[in-house]
Coordinates of C-alpha atoms in Angstrom, one line a residue:
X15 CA 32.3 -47.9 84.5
X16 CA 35.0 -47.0 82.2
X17 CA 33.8 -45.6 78.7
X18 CA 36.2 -46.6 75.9
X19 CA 37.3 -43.9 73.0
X20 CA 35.0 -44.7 70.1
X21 CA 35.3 -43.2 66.6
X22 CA 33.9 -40.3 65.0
X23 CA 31.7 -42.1 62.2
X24 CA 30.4 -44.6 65.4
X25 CA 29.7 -41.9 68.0
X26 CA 27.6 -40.3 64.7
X27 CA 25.4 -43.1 63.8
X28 CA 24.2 -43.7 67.8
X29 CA 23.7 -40.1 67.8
X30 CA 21.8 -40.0 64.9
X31 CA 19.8 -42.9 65.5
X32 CA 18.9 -41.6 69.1
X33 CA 17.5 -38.6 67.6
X34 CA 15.6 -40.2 65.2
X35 CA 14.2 -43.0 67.4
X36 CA 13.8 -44.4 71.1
X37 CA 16.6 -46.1 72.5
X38 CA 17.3 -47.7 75.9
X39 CA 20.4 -45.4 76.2
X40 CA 18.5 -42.3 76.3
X41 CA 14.5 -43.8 77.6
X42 CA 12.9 -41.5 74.9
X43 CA 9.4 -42.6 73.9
X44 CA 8.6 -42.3 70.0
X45 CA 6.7 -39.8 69.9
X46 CA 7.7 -36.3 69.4
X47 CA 8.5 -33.9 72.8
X48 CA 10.2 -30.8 73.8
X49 CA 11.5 -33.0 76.5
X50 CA 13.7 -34.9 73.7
X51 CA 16.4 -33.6 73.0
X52 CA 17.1 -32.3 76.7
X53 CA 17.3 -36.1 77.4
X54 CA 20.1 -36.7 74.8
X55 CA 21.9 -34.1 75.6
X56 CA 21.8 -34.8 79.2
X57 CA 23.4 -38.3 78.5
X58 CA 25.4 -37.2 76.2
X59 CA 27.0 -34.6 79.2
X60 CA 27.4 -38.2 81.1
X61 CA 29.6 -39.5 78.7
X62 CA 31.4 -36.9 77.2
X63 CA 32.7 -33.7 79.6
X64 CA 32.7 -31.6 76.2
X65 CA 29.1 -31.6 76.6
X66 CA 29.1 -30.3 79.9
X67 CA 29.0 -26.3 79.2
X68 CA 25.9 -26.8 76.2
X69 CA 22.9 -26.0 78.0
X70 CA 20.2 -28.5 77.4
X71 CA 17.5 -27.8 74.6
X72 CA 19.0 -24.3 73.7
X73 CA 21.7 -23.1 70.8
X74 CA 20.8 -19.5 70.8
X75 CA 23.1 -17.8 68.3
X76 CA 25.3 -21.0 67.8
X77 CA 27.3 -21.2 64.8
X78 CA 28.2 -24.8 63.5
X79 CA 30.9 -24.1 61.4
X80 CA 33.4 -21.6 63.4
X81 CA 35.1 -21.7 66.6
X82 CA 32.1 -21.2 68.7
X83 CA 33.8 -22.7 72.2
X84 CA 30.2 -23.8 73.3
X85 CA 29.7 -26.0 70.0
X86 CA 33.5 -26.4 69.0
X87 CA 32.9 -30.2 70.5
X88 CA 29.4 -30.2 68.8
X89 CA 31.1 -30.3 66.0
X90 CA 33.6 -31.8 66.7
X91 CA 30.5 -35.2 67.7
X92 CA 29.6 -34.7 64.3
X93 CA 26.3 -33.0 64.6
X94 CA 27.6 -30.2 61.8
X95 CA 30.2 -32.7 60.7
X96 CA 33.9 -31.8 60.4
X97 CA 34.4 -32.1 56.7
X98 CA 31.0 -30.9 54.5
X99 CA 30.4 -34.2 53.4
X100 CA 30.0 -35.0 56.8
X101 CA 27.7 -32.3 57.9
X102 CA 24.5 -34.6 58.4
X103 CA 21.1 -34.1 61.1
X104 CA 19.3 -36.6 58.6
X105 CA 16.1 -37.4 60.1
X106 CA 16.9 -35.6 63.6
X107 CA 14.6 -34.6 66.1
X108 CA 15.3 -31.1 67.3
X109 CA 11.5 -30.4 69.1
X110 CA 11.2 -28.1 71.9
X111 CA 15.2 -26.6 71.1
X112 CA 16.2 -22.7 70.9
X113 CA 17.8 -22.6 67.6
X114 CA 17.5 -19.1 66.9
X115 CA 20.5 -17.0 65.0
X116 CA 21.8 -20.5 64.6
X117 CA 24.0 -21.2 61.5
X118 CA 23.0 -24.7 60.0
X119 CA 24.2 -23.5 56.6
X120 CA 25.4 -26.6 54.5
X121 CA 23.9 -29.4 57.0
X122 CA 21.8 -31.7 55.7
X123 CA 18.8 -31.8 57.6
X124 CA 17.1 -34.2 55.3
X125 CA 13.5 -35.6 57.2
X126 CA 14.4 -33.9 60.4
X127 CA 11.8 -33.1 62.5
X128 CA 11.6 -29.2 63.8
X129 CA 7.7 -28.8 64.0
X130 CA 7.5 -25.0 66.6
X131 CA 10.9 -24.5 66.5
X132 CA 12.4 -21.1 66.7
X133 CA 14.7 -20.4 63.3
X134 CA 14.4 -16.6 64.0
X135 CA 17.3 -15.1 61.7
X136 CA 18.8 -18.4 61.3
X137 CA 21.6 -18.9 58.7
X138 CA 19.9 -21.9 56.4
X139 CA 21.6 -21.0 53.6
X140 CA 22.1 -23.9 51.4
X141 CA 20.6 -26.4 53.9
X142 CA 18.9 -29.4 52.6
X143 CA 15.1 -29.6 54.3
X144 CA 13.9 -32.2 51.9
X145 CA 11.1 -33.8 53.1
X146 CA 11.2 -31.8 56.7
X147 CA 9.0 -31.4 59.3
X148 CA 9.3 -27.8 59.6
X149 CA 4.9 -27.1 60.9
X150 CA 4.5 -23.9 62.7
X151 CA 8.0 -23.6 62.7
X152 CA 9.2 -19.6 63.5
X153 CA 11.5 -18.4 60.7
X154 CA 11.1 -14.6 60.5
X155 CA 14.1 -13.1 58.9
X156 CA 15.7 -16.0 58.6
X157 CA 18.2 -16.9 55.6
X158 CA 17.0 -19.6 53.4
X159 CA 19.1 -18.9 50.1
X160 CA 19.3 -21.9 47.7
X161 CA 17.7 -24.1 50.5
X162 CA 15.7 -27.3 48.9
X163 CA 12.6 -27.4 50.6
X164 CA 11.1 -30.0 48.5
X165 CA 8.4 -31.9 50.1
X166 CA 8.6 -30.4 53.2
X167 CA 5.7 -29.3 55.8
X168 CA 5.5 -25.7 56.7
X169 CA 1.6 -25.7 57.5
X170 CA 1.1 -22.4 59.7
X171 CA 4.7 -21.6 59.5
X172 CA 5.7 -18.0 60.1
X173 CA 8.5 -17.1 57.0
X174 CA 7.9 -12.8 58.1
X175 CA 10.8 -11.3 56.3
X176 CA 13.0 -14.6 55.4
X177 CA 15.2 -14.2 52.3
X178 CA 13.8 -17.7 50.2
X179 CA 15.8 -16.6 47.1
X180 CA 17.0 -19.3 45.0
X181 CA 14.9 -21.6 46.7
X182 CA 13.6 -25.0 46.0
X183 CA 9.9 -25.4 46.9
X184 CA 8.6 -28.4 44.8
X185 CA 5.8 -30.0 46.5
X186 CA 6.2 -27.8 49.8
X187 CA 3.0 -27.4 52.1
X188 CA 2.5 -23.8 53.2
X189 CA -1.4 -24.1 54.1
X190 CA -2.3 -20.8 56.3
X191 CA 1.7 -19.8 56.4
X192 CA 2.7 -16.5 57.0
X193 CA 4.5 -15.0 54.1
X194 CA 4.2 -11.6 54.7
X195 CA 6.3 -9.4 52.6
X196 CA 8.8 -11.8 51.6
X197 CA 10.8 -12.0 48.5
X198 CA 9.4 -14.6 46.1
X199 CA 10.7 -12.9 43.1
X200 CA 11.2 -15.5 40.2
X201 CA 10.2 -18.2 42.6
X202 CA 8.7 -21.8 40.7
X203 CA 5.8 -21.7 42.9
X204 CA 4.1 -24.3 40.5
X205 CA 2.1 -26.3 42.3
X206 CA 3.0 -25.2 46.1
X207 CA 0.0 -25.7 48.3
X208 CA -0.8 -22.2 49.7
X209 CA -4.4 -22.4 50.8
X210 CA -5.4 -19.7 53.8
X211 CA -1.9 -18.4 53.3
X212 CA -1.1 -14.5 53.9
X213 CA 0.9 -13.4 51.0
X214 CA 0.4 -9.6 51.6
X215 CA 3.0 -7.4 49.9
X216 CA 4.9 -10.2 49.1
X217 CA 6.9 -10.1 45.7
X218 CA 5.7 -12.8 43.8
X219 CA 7.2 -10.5 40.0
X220 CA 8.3 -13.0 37.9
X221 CA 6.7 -16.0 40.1
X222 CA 5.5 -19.6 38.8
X223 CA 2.3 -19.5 40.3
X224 CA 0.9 -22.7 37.5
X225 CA -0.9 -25.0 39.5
X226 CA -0.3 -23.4 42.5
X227 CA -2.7 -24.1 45.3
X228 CA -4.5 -20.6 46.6
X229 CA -7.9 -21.1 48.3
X230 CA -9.0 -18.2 50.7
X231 CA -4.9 -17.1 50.3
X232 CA -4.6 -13.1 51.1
X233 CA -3.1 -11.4 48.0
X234 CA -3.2 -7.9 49.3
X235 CA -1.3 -5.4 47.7
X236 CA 0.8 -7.6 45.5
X237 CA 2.0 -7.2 41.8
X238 CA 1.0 -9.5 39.7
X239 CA 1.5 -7.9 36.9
X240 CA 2.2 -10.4 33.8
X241 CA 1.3 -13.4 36.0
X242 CA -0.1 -16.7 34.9
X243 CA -2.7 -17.8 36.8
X244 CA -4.4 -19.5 33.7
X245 CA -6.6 -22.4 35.4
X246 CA -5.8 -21.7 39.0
X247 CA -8.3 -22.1 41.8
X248 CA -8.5 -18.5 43.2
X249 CA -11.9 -19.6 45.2
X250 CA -11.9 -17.2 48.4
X251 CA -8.9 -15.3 47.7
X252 CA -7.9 -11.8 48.3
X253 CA -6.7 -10.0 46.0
X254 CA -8.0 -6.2 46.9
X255 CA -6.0 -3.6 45.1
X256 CA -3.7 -6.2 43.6
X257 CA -2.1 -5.2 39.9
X258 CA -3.3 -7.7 37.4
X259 CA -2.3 -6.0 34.2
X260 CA -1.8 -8.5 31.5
X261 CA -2.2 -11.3 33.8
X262 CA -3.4 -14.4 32.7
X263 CA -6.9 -15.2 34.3
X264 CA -8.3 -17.8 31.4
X265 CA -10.2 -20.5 33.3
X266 CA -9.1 -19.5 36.9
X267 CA -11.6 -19.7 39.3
X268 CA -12.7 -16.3 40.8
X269 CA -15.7 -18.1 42.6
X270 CA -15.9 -15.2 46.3
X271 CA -12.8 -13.6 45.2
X272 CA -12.3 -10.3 46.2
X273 CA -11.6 -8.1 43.4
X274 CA -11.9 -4.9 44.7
X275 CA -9.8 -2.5 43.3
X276 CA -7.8 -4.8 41.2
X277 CA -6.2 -3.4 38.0
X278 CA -7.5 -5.8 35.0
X279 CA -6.1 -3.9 32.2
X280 CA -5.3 -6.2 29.2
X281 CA -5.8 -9.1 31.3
X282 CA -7.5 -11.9 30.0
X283 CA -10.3 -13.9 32.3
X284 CA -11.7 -15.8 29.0
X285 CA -13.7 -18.6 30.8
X286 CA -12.7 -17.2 34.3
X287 CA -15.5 -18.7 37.1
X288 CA -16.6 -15.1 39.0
X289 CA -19.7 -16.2 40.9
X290 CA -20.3 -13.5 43.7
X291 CA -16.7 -12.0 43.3
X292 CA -16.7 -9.0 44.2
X293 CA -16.0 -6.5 41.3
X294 CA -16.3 -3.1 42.7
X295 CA -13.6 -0.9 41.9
X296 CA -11.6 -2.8 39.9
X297 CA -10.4 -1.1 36.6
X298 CA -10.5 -2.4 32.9
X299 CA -9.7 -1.0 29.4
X300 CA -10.7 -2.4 26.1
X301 CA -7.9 -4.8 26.0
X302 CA -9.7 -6.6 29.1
X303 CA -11.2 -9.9 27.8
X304 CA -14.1 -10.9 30.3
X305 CA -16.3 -14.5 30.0
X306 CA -18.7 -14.1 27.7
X307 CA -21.7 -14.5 30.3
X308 CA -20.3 -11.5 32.2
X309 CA -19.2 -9.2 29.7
X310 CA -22.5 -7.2 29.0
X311 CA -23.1 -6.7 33.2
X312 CA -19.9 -5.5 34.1
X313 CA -20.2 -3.1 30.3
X314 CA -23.4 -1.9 32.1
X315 CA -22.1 -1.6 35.3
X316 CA -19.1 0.4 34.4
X317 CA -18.4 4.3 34.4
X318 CA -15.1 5.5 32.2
X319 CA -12.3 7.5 34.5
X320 CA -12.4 11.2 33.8
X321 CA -8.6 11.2 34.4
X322 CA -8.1 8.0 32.2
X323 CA -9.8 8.5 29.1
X324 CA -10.2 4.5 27.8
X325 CA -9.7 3.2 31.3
X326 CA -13.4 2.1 33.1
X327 CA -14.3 1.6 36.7
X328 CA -16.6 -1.1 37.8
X329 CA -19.1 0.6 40.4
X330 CA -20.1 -1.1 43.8
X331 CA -24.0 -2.1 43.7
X332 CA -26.8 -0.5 45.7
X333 CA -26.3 -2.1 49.2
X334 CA -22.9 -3.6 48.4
X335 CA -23.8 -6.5 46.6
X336 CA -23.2 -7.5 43.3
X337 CA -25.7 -8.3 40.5
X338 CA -26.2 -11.8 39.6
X339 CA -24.9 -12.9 36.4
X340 CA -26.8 -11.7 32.9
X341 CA -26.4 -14.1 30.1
X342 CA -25.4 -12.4 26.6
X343 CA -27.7 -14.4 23.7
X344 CA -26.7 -14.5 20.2
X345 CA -26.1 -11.0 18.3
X346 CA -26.3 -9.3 22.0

């Protein structure tokens, strides 16, 4: 059978509609599959020779915007688009393919669907994700400068050394996601769901952390200095040997936090929750303002640094275990 010439802006919508759902053409089911897309691009080889030298489900260092001769006719098919108005995988379904060292930067990959795919040092720079499907999704060191995120699922994702400055994470979903040692600096973070997430040595200076979402999240080593955490639920978190000076703690639940070692210098828990957090370790100077009900124990508890005259060291209890809480009366 003879297959007629068809237009750019029609050979783009079946494309686009293929990904995103079953179609007789390509005998996909529905439902997600690595399988997918090596389906598409097998029928797309059948119809257009062009396709013939892609090989299925992988695009291992591809670049979508320069002469790449294995993708020059993928872009050509419109999957990057010629012109960047054009440059649309809305909705796509790109399970199960090798896009690592890719360059996507500038395609709108609004709703697409890349749940375990590998992004390793991918080029997202100025992608739209919005809404994205993006769950254990592998994105060490990749490039995600000015890229909106907002909405998007990255439960379990592994972000390792990606560059997310500039980023838009409004409403983002990074439950148990690996953000170890990434740049977060002046990040709105304000209300970001990061329960169970590792945020060890990250760089959160300057961070909006209102609202944000940080049960049983690992704080290791990070700076807070200056933060607001006023009325965040810290229940479970890690924050050994973090640096809370002048952070604000007012109403934040501490409930199984682990303070140990933390710098409290200045910083203000007034109405903080800290039922069997641990304590031991962390410093504290006259400026600290503790809840009222806990005030007198830690006092009592405490032992003033011989090489910071003012500055006070919460000891560890006999057997490692903290004292239960002492209530201050009246005129205590």
């Amino acid at each position: 059978m003879r297959i007629l010439p068809m237009s750019t802006d029609s050979f783009r919508r079946q494309l686009v509609l293929a990904l995103g759902r079953s179609t007789p053409a390509f005998h996909a089911p529905r439902v997600a599959r690595p399988g997918r897309l090596r389906n598409l691009l097998a029928a797309l080889a059948r119809r257009t020779p062009a396709f013939t030298s892609q090989q299925p489900g992988s695009l291992p260092s591809a670049d979508l915007h320069q002469d790449d001769s294995r993708v020059a006719d993928l872009r050509k098919n419109d999957l990057a688009g010629a012109e960047p108005n054009n440059r649309a995988l809305r909705e796509a379904d790109l399970v199960g393919v090798d896009l690592a060292r890719a360059n996507f930067a500038g395609v709108d990959l609004t709703g697409a669907n890349l749940a375990g795919v590998d992004l390793r040092g991918a080029d997202l720079t100025d992608v739209d994700l919005t809404g994205a499907n993006l769950a254990g999704v592998d994105l060490r060191g990749a490039d995600l400068t000015d890229v909106n995120l907002a909405g998007a699922l990255l439960i379990g994702a592994n972000l390792a050394g990606a560059n997310l400055a500039g980023a838009n994470l409004a409403g983002v979903d990074l439950t148990a996601a690996n953000l170890r040692g990434v740049d977060l600096a002046g990040v709105d973070l304000g209300g970001v769901e990061l329960a169970a997430a590792n945020l060890t040595a990250a760089d959160l200076t300057q961070a909006d952390l209102t609202g944000a979402f940080l049960i049983g999240a690992d704080l290791t080593g990070v700076d807070l200095a200056g933060v607001n955490l006023a009325g965040v639920d810290l229940r479970g978190v890690n924050l050994t040997g973090v640096n809370l000076t002048s952070a604000d703690l007012r109403e934040a639940n501490l409930d199984r936090a682990n303070l140990t070692g933390v710098n409290l210098c200045e910083a203000n828990l007034y109405g903080a929750v800290l039922t069997s957090a641990k304590l031991a370790g962390a410093r504290w100077d006259w400026a600290t303002i503790w809840p009222p009900e806990r005030a007198a124990e830690i006092w009592f508890r405490s032992a003033e640094r011989p090489d910071q005259p003012g500055v006070y060291v919460v000891l560890p209890e006999a057997g490692g275990r903290d004292r239960p809480p002492v209530a201050v009366g009246p005129g205590t």
